[in-house]
Short mmCIF file of C-alpha atoms in Angstrom, two decimals:
data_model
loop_
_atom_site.label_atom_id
_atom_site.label_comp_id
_atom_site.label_asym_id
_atom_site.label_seq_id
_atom_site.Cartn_x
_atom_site.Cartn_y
_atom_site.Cartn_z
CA UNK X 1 -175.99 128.08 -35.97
CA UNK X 2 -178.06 125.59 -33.97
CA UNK X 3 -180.77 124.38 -35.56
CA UNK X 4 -184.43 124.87 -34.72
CA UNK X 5 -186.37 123.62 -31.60
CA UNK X 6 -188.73 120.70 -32.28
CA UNK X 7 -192.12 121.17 -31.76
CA UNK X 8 -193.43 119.37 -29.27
CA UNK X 9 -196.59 118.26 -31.02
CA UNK X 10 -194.15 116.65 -34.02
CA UNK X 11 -192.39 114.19 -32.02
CA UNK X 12 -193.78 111.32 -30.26
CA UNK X 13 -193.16 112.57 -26.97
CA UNK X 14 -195.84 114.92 -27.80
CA UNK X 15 -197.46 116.96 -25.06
CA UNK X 16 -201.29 117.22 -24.03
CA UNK X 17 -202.60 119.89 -26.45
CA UNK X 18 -199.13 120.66 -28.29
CA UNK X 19 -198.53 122.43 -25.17
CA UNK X 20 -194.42 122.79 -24.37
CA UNK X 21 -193.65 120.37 -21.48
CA UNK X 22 -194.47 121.48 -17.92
CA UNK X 23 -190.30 121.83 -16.06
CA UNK X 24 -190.74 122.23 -12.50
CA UNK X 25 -187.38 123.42 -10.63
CA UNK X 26 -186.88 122.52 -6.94
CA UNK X 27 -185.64 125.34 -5.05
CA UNK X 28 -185.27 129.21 -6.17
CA UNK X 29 -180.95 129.89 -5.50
CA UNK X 30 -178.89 131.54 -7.97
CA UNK X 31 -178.97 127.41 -10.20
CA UNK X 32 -182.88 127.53 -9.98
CA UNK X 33 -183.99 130.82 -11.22
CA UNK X 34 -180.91 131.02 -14.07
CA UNK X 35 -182.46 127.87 -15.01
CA UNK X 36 -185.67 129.10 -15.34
CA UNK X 37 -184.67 132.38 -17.00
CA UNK X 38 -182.75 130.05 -19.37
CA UNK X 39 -185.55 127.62 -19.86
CA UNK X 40 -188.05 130.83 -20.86
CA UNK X 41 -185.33 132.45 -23.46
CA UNK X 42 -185.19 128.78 -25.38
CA UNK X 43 -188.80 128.70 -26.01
CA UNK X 44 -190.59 126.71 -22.57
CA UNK X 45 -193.79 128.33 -21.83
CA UNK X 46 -194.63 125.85 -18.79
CA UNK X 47 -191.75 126.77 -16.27
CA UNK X 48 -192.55 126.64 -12.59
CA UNK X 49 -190.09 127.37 -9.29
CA UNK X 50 -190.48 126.39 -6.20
CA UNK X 51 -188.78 127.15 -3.25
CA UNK X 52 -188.86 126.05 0.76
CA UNK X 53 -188.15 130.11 1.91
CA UNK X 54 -191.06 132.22 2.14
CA UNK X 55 -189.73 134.91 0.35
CA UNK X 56 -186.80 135.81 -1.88
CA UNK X 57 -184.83 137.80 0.36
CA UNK X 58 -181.24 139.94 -0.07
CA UNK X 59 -179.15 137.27 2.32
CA UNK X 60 -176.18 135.88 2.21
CA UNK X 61 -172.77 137.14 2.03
CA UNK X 62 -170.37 138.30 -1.55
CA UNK X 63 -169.74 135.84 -4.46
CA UNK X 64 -167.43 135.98 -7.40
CA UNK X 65 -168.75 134.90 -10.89
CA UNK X 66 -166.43 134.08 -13.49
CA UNK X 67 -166.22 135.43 -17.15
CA UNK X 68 -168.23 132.72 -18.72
CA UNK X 69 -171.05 133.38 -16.40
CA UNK X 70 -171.16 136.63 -16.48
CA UNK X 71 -171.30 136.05 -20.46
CA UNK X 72 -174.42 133.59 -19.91
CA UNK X 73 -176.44 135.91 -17.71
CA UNK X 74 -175.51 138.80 -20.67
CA UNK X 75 -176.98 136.41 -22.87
CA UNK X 76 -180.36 136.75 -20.93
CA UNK X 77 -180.06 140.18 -20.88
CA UNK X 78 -179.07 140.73 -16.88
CA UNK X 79 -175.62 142.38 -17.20
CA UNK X 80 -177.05 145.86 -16.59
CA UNK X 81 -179.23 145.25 -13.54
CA UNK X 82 -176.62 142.69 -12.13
CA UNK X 83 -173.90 145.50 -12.13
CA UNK X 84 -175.95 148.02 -10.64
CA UNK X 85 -175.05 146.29 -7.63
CA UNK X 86 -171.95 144.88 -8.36
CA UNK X 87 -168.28 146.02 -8.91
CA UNK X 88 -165.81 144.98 -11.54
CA UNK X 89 -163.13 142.80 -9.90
CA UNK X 90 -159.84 143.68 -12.06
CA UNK X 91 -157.09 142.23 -10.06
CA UNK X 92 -156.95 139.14 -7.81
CA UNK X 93 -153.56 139.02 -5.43
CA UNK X 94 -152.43 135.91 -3.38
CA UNK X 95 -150.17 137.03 -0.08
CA UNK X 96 -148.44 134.76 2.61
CA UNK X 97 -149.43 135.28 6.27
CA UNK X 98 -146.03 136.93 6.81
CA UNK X 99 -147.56 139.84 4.35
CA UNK X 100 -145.28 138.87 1.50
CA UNK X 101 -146.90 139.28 -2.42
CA UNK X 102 -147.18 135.84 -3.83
CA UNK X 103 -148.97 136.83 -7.44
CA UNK X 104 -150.63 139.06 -8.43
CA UNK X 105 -153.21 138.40 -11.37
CA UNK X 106 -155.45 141.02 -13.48
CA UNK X 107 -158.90 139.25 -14.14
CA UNK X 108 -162.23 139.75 -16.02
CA UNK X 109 -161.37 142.22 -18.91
CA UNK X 110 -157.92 143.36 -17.74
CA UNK X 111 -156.79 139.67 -18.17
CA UNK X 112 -158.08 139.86 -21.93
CA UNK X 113 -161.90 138.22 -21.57
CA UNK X 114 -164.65 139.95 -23.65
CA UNK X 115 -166.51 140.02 -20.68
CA UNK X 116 -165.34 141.18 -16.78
CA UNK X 117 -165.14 138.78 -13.52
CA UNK X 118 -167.77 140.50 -11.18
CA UNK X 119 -167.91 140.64 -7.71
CA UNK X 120 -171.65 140.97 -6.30
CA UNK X 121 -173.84 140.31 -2.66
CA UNK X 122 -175.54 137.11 -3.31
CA UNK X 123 -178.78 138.62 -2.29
CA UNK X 124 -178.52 141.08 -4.85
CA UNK X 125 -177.74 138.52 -7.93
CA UNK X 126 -180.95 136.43 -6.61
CA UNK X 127 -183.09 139.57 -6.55
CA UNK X 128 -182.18 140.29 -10.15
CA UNK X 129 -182.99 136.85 -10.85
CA UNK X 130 -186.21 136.28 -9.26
CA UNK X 131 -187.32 139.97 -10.60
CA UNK X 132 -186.46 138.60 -13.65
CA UNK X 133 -188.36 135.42 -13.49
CA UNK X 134 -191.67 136.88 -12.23
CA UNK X 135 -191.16 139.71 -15.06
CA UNK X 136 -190.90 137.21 -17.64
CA UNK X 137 -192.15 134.10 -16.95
CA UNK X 138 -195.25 135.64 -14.68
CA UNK X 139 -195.79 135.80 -11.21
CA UNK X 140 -197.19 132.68 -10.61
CA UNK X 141 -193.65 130.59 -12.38
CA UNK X 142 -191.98 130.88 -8.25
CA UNK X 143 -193.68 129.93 -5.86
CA UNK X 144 -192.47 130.62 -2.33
CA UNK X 145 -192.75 129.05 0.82
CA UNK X 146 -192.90 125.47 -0.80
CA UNK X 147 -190.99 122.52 0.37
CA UNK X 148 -189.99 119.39 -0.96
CA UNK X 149 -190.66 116.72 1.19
CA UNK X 150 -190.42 113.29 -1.71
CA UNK X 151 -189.82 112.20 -4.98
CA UNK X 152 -191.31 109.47 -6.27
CA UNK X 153 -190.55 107.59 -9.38
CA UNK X 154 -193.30 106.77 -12.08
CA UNK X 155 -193.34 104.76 -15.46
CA UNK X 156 -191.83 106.16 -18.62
CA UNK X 157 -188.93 108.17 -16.71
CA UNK X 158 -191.43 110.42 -15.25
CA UNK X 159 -191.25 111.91 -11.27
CA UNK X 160 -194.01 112.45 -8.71
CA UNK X 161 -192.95 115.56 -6.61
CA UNK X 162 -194.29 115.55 -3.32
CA UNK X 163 -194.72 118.80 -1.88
CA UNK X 164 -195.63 120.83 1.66
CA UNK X 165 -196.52 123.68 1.63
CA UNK X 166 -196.16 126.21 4.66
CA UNK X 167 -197.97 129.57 6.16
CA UNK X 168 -197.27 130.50 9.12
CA UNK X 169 -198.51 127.20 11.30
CA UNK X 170 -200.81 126.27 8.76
CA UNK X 171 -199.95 123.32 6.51
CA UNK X 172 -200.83 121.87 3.67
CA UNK X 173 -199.40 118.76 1.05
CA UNK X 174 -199.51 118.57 -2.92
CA UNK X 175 -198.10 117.02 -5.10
CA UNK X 176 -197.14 117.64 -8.95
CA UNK X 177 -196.38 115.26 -12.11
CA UNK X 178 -194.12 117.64 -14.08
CA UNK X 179 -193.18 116.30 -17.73
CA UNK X 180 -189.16 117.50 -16.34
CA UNK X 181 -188.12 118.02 -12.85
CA UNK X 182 -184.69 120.09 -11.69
CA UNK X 183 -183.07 119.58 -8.65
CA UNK X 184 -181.54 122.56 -7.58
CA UNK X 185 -182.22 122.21 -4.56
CA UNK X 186 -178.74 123.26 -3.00
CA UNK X 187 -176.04 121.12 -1.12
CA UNK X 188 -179.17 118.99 0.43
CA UNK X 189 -180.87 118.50 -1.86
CA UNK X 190 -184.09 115.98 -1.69
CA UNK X 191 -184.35 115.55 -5.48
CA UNK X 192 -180.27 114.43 -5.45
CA UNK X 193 -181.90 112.05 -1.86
CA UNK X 194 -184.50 110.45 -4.33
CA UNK X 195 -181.74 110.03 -7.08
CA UNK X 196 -179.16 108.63 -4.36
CA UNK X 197 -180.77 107.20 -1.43
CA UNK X 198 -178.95 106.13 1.82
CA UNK X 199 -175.70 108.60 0.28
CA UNK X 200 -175.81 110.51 3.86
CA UNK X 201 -174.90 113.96 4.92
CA UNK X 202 -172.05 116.12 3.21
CA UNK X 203 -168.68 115.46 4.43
CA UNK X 204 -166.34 117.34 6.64
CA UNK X 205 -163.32 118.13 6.19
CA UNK X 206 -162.90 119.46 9.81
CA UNK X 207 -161.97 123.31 8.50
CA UNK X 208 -164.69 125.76 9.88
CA UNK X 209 -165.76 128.65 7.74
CA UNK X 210 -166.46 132.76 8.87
CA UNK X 211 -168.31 134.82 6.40
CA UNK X 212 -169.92 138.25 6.53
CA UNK X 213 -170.36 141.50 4.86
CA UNK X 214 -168.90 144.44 6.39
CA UNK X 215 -169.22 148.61 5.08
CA UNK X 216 -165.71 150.18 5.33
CA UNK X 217 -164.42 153.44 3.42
CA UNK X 218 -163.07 152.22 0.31
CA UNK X 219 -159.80 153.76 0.72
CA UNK X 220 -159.45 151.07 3.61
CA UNK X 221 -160.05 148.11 1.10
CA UNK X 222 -158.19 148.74 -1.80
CA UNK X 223 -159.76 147.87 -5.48
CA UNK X 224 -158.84 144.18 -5.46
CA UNK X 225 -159.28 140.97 -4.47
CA UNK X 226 -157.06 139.53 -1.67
CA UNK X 227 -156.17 135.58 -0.80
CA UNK X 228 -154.11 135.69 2.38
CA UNK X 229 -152.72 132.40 4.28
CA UNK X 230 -150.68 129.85 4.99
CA UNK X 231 -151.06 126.12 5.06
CA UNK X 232 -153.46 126.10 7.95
CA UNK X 233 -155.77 129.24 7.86
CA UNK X 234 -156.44 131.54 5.17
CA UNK X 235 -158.90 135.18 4.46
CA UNK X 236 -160.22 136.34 1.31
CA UNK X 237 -161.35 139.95 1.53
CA UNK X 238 -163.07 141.97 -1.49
CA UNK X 239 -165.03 145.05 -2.22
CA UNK X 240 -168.30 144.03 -3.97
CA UNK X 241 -169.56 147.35 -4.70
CA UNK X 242 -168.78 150.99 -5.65
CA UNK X 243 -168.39 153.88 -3.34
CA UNK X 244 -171.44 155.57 -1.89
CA UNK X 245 -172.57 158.23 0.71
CA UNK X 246 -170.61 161.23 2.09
CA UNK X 247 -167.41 158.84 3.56
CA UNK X 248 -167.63 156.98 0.23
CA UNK X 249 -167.85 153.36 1.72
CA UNK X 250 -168.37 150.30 -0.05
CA UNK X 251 -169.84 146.53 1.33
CA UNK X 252 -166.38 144.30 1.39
CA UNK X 253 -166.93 140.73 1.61
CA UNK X 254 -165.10 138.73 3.94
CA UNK X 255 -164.13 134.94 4.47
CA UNK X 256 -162.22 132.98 6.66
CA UNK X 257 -161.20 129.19 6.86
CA UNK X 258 -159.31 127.48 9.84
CA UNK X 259 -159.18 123.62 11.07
CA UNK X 260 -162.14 123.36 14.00
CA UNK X 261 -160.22 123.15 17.28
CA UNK X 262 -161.72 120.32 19.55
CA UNK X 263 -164.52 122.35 21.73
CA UNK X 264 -165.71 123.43 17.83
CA UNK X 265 -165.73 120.11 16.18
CA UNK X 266 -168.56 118.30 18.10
CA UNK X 267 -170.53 121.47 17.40
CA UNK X 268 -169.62 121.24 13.40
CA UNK X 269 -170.60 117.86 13.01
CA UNK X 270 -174.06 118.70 13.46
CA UNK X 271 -174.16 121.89 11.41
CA UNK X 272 -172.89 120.25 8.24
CA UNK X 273 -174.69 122.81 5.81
CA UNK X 274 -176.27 125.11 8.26
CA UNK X 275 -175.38 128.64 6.69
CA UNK X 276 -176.99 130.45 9.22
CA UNK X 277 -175.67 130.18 12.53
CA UNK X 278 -174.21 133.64 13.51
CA UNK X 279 -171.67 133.85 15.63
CA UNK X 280 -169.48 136.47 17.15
CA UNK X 281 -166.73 138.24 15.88
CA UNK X 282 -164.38 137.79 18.87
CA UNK X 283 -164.88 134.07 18.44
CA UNK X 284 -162.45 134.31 15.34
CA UNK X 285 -160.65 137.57 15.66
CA UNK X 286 -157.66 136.48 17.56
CA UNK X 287 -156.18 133.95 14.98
CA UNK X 288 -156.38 137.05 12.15
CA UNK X 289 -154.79 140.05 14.49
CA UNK X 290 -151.64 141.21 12.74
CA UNK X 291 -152.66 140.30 9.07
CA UNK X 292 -152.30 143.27 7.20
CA UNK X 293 -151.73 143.51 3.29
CA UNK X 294 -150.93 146.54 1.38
CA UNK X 295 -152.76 148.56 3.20
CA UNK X 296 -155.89 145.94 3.85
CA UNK X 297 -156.16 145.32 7.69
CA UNK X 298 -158.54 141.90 7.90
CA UNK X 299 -159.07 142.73 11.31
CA UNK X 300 -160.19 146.36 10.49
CA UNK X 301 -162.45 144.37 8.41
CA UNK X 302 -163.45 142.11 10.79
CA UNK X 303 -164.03 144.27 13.21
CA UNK X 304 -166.13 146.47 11.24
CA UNK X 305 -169.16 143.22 10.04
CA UNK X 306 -172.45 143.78 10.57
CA UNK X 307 -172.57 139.76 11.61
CA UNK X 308 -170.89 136.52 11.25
CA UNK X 309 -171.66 133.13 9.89
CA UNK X 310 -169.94 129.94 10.96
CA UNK X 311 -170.11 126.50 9.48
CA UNK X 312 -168.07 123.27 8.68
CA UNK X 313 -166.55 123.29 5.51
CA UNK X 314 -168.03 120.75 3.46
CA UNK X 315 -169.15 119.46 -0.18
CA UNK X 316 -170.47 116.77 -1.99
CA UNK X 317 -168.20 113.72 -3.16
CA UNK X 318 -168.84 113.47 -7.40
CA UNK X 319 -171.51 111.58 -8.50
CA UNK X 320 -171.36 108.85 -11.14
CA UNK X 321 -174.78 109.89 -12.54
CA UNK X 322 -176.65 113.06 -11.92
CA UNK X 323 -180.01 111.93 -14.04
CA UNK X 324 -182.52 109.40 -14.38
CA UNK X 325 -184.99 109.50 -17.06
CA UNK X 326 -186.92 112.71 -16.97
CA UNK X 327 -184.89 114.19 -13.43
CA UNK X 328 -181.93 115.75 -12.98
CA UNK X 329 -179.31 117.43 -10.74
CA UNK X 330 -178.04 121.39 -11.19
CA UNK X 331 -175.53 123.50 -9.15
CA UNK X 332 -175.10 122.31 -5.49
CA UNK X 333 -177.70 119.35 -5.99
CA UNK X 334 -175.45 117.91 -8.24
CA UNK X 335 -171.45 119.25 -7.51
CA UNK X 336 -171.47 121.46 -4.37
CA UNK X 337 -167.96 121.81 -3.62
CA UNK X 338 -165.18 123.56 -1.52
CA UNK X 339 -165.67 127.62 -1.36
CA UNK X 340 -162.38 127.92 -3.50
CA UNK X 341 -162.10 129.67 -6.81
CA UNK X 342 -164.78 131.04 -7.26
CA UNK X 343 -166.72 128.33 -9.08
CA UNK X 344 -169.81 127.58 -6.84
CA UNK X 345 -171.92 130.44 -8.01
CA UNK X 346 -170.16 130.35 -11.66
CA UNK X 347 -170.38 126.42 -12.51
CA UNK X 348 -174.70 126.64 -11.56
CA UNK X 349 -175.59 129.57 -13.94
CA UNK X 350 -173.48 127.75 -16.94
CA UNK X 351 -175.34 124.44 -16.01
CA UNK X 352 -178.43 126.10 -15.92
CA UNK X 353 -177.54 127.58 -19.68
CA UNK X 354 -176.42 124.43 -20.90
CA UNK X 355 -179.73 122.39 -19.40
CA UNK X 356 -182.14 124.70 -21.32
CA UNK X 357 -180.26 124.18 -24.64
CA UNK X 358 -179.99 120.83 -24.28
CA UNK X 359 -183.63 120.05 -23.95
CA UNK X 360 -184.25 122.60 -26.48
CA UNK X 361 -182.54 120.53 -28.77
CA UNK X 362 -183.83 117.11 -27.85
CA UNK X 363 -186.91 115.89 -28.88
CA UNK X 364 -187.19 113.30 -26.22
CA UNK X 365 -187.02 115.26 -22.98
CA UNK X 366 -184.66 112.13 -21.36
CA UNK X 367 -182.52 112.36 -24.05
CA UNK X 368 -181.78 116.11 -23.84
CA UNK X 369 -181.11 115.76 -20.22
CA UNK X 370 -178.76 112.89 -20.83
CA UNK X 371 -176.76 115.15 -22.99
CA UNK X 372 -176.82 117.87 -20.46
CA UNK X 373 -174.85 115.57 -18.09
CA UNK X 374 -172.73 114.96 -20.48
CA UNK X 375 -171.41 117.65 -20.96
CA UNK X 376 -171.63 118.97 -17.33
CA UNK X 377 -170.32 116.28 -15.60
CA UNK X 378 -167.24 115.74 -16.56
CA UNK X 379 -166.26 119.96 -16.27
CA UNK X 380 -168.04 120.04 -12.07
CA UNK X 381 -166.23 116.81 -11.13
CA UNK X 382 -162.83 117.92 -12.04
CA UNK X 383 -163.31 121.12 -10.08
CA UNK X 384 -164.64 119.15 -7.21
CA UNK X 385 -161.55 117.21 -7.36
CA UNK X 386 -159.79 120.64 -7.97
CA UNK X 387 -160.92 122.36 -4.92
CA UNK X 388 -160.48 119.57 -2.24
CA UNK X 389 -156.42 119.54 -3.84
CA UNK X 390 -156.84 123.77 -2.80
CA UNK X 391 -157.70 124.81 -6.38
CA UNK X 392 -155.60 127.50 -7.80
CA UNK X 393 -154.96 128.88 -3.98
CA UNK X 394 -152.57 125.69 -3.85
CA UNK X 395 -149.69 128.30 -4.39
CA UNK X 396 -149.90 129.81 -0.96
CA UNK X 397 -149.41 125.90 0.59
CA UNK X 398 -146.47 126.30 -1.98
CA UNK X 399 -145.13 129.28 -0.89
CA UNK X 400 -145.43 128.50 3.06
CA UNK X 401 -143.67 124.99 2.56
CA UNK X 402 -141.03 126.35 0.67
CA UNK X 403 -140.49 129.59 3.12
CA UNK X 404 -142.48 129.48 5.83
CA UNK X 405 -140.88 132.27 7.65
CA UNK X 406 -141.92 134.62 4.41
CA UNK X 407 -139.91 136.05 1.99
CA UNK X 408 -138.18 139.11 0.05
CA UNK X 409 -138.88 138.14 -3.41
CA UNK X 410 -141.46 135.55 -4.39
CA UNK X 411 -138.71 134.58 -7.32
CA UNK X 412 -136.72 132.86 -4.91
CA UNK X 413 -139.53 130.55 -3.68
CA UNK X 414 -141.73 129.97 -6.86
CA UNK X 415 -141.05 130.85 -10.04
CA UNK X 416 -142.79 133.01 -12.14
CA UNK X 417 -143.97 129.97 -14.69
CA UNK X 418 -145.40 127.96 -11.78
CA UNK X 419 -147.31 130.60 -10.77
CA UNK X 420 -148.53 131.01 -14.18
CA UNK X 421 -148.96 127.48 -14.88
CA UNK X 422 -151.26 126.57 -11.58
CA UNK X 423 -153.58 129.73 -12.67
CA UNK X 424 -153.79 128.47 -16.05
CA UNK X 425 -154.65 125.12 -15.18
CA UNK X 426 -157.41 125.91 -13.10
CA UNK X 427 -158.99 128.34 -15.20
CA UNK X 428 -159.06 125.78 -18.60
CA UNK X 429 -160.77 123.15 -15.44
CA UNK X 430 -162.96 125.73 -14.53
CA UNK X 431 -163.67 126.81 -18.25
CA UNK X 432 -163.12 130.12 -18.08
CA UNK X 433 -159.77 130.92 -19.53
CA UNK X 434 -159.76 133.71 -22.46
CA UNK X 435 -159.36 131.89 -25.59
CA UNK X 436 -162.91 129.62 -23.95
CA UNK X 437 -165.07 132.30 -23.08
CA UNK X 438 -164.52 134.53 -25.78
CA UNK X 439 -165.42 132.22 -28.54
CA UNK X 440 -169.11 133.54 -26.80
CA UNK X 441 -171.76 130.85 -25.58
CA UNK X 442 -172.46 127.98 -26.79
CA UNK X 443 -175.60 127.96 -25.66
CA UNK X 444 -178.03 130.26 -27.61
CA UNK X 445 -180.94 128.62 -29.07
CA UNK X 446 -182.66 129.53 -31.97
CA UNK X 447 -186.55 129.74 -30.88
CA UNK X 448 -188.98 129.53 -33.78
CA UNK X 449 -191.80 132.33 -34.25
CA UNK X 450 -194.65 130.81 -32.18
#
């Protein structure tokens, strides 16, 4: 059992009036509002959000979060609404370009986990999440249409946080002294700028990266997830919802990585972490016709996307420190790293979990954050390492090396132990093997009556 928050008046880091200390989060993704949703459930009254976009709005493309996510946002009491809009993903399957079955793995509860693997729109995760914050923490805890534009550094590990705020062409500038201040300010972030100057853009690593959301009958998509490739280009494809309407369709998430060719890469180098450039479909189509998998044309799929998104692959090299004094670094502010495994997403609502407790159980507010990074660290660099060595989807490079013309039997190319043992690996990385998750989290807090 954890033992009780301190009081804030009892300690000598004692806030005006006994009030709880004042945590403002930059920026209002999937790591900022689980944050604040996390901060609220251990006890912080003063919890404010603010984020650049004017309003929270359903974009984006599909994500997958992990077990020990999922079992986080359960603890806040989300499951329900979150799979409302999501579907169970029970069975993840790697193939070869030549169509050959590589693996194929059950996940979330089939795999034995006390809680499933769900695959969900991002938009509709971040509306549960900002519903939840405004329900909970008030209306006035995110605040839209806020940039930051500077951190400043004051005595006693404290942060001025220079903001702009934006309506329409009207501008105007603020700033706040919050007692803790969150970057979550995604893969450029200016809190992570402040903490690092002169660190530069995120690199390249010369792969572009297609993503969109496509409605296709569900008979067309199968019920699992699918990793296709070969050591140069690669799809994922997955249903993230259940069947609806008259022709029973369901929204299948698509995604599709391939080195930039030389009339792309100039291009690239100046969109490093621009998610929003569309593009067409018949920019990309050509290098996937033919790839078919049980049943699972990818360019059906394709063909069938409401739009496309193109950008450079890219992530953030590990940091050697992610806080100083009374500011830190969550999700892509502090490890944003390669779109493989399904960890982006996953790794920023367990940080976010294991943030709150730790300031819940630190009397000095620096301290609790120092503990938080910590424990964080450690687990985001080794999957940032992890991904840019191809994470668990290493075994297709495997499989093309070792018969790159395909195969009959994956037996005779990898056995079944490899397999096994590259899954395994990255899952314990990633923390979200069986025997981890269902020990439960270790993150509730026990909040004294007020």
């Amino acid at each position: 059992m954890p033992s009780p928050v301190p009081s804030p008046a009892a300690h000598p880091y004692a806030y005006p009036y006994g009030q709880s200390p004042h945590v403002v989060i930059a920026g209002g993704g999937v790591a900022g509002l689980t944050a604040a949703l996390a901060l609220h459930a251990a006890g912080f009254e003063r919890v404010t959000v603010v984020e650049a976009a004017v309003a929270i709005r359903p974009l984006g493309a599909g994500l997958n979060l992990m077990p020990n996510a999922v079992r986080e946002l359960d603890a806040l009491g989300l499951l329900d609404a979150l799979e409302a809009g999501a579907v169970r993903t029970r069975e993840l399957r790697y193939y070869h370009r030549s169509g050959g079955l590589i693996s194929r793995e059950p996940r979330g509860l089939g795999a034995g986990h006390r809680w499933p693997q769900l695959s969900v729109h991002r938009g509709h995760l971040q509306q549960v999440l900002a519903g939840a914050v405004r329900a909970r923490l008030g209306p006035g805890a995110l605040v839209t249409g806020v940039r930051v534009r500077g951190v400043e550094p004051l005595p006693h590990g404290r942060t001025r946080l220079l903001l702009e705020h934006r309506e329409g062409a009207v501008r105007g500038r603020a700033s706040l002294e919050p007692d803790v201040l969150v970057g979550a300010d995604g893969i450029r972030s200016a809190v992570r700028a402040a903490l690092h100057p002169g660190e530069g853009g995120p690199p390249w690593n010369g792969m572009l990266v297609w993503r969109g959301v496509s409605r296709m009958p569900a008979r067309a998509v199968g019920a699992f997830m699918l990793i296709a490739g070969d050591d140069r280009q690669k799809a994922v494809v997955y249903p993230m919802g259940r069947p609806t309407g008259r022709r029973r369709e369901v929204l299948v998430n698509w995604a599709l990585a391939r080195p930039a060719d030389a009339t792309c890469a100039s291009a690239a180098e100046r969109l490093r972490g621009d998610w929003n450039r569309t593009v067409p479909v018949d920019t990309f189509l050509p290098f996937y016709e033919g790839w078919e998998f049980d049943g699972v044309s990818v360019p059906d799929v394709l063909r069938a996307a409401e739009s496309a998104h193109e950008y450079p692959m890219v992530d953030r090299a590990p940091l050697d420190r992610w806080t100083r004094g009374r500011t830190t670094l969550i999700g892509d502010a502090a490890h944003a790293m390669y779109p493989i495994g399904s960890n982006g997403a996953t790794q920023s609502i367990v940080d976010a979990r294991a943030l709150a407790h730790a300031l819940a159980h630190h009397a000095d507010p620096a301290e609790g954050l120092a503990a938080y990074e910590r424990e964080r660290r450690p687990v985001t660099t080794a999957l940032q390492r992890a991904n840019r060595e191809r994470g668990p989807e290493v075994v297709i490079d495997l499989a093309h090396a070792r018969a790159p013309h395909g195969f009959t039997d994956i037996r005779d190319v990898i056995s079944a132990e490899e397999l096994a043992a590259v899954a395994g690996r990255y899952a314990a990385t990633g923390g979200f093997d069986p025997a981890t998750v269902n020990q439960g989290s270790p993150y509730e807090v026990a909040v004294p009556a007020v």
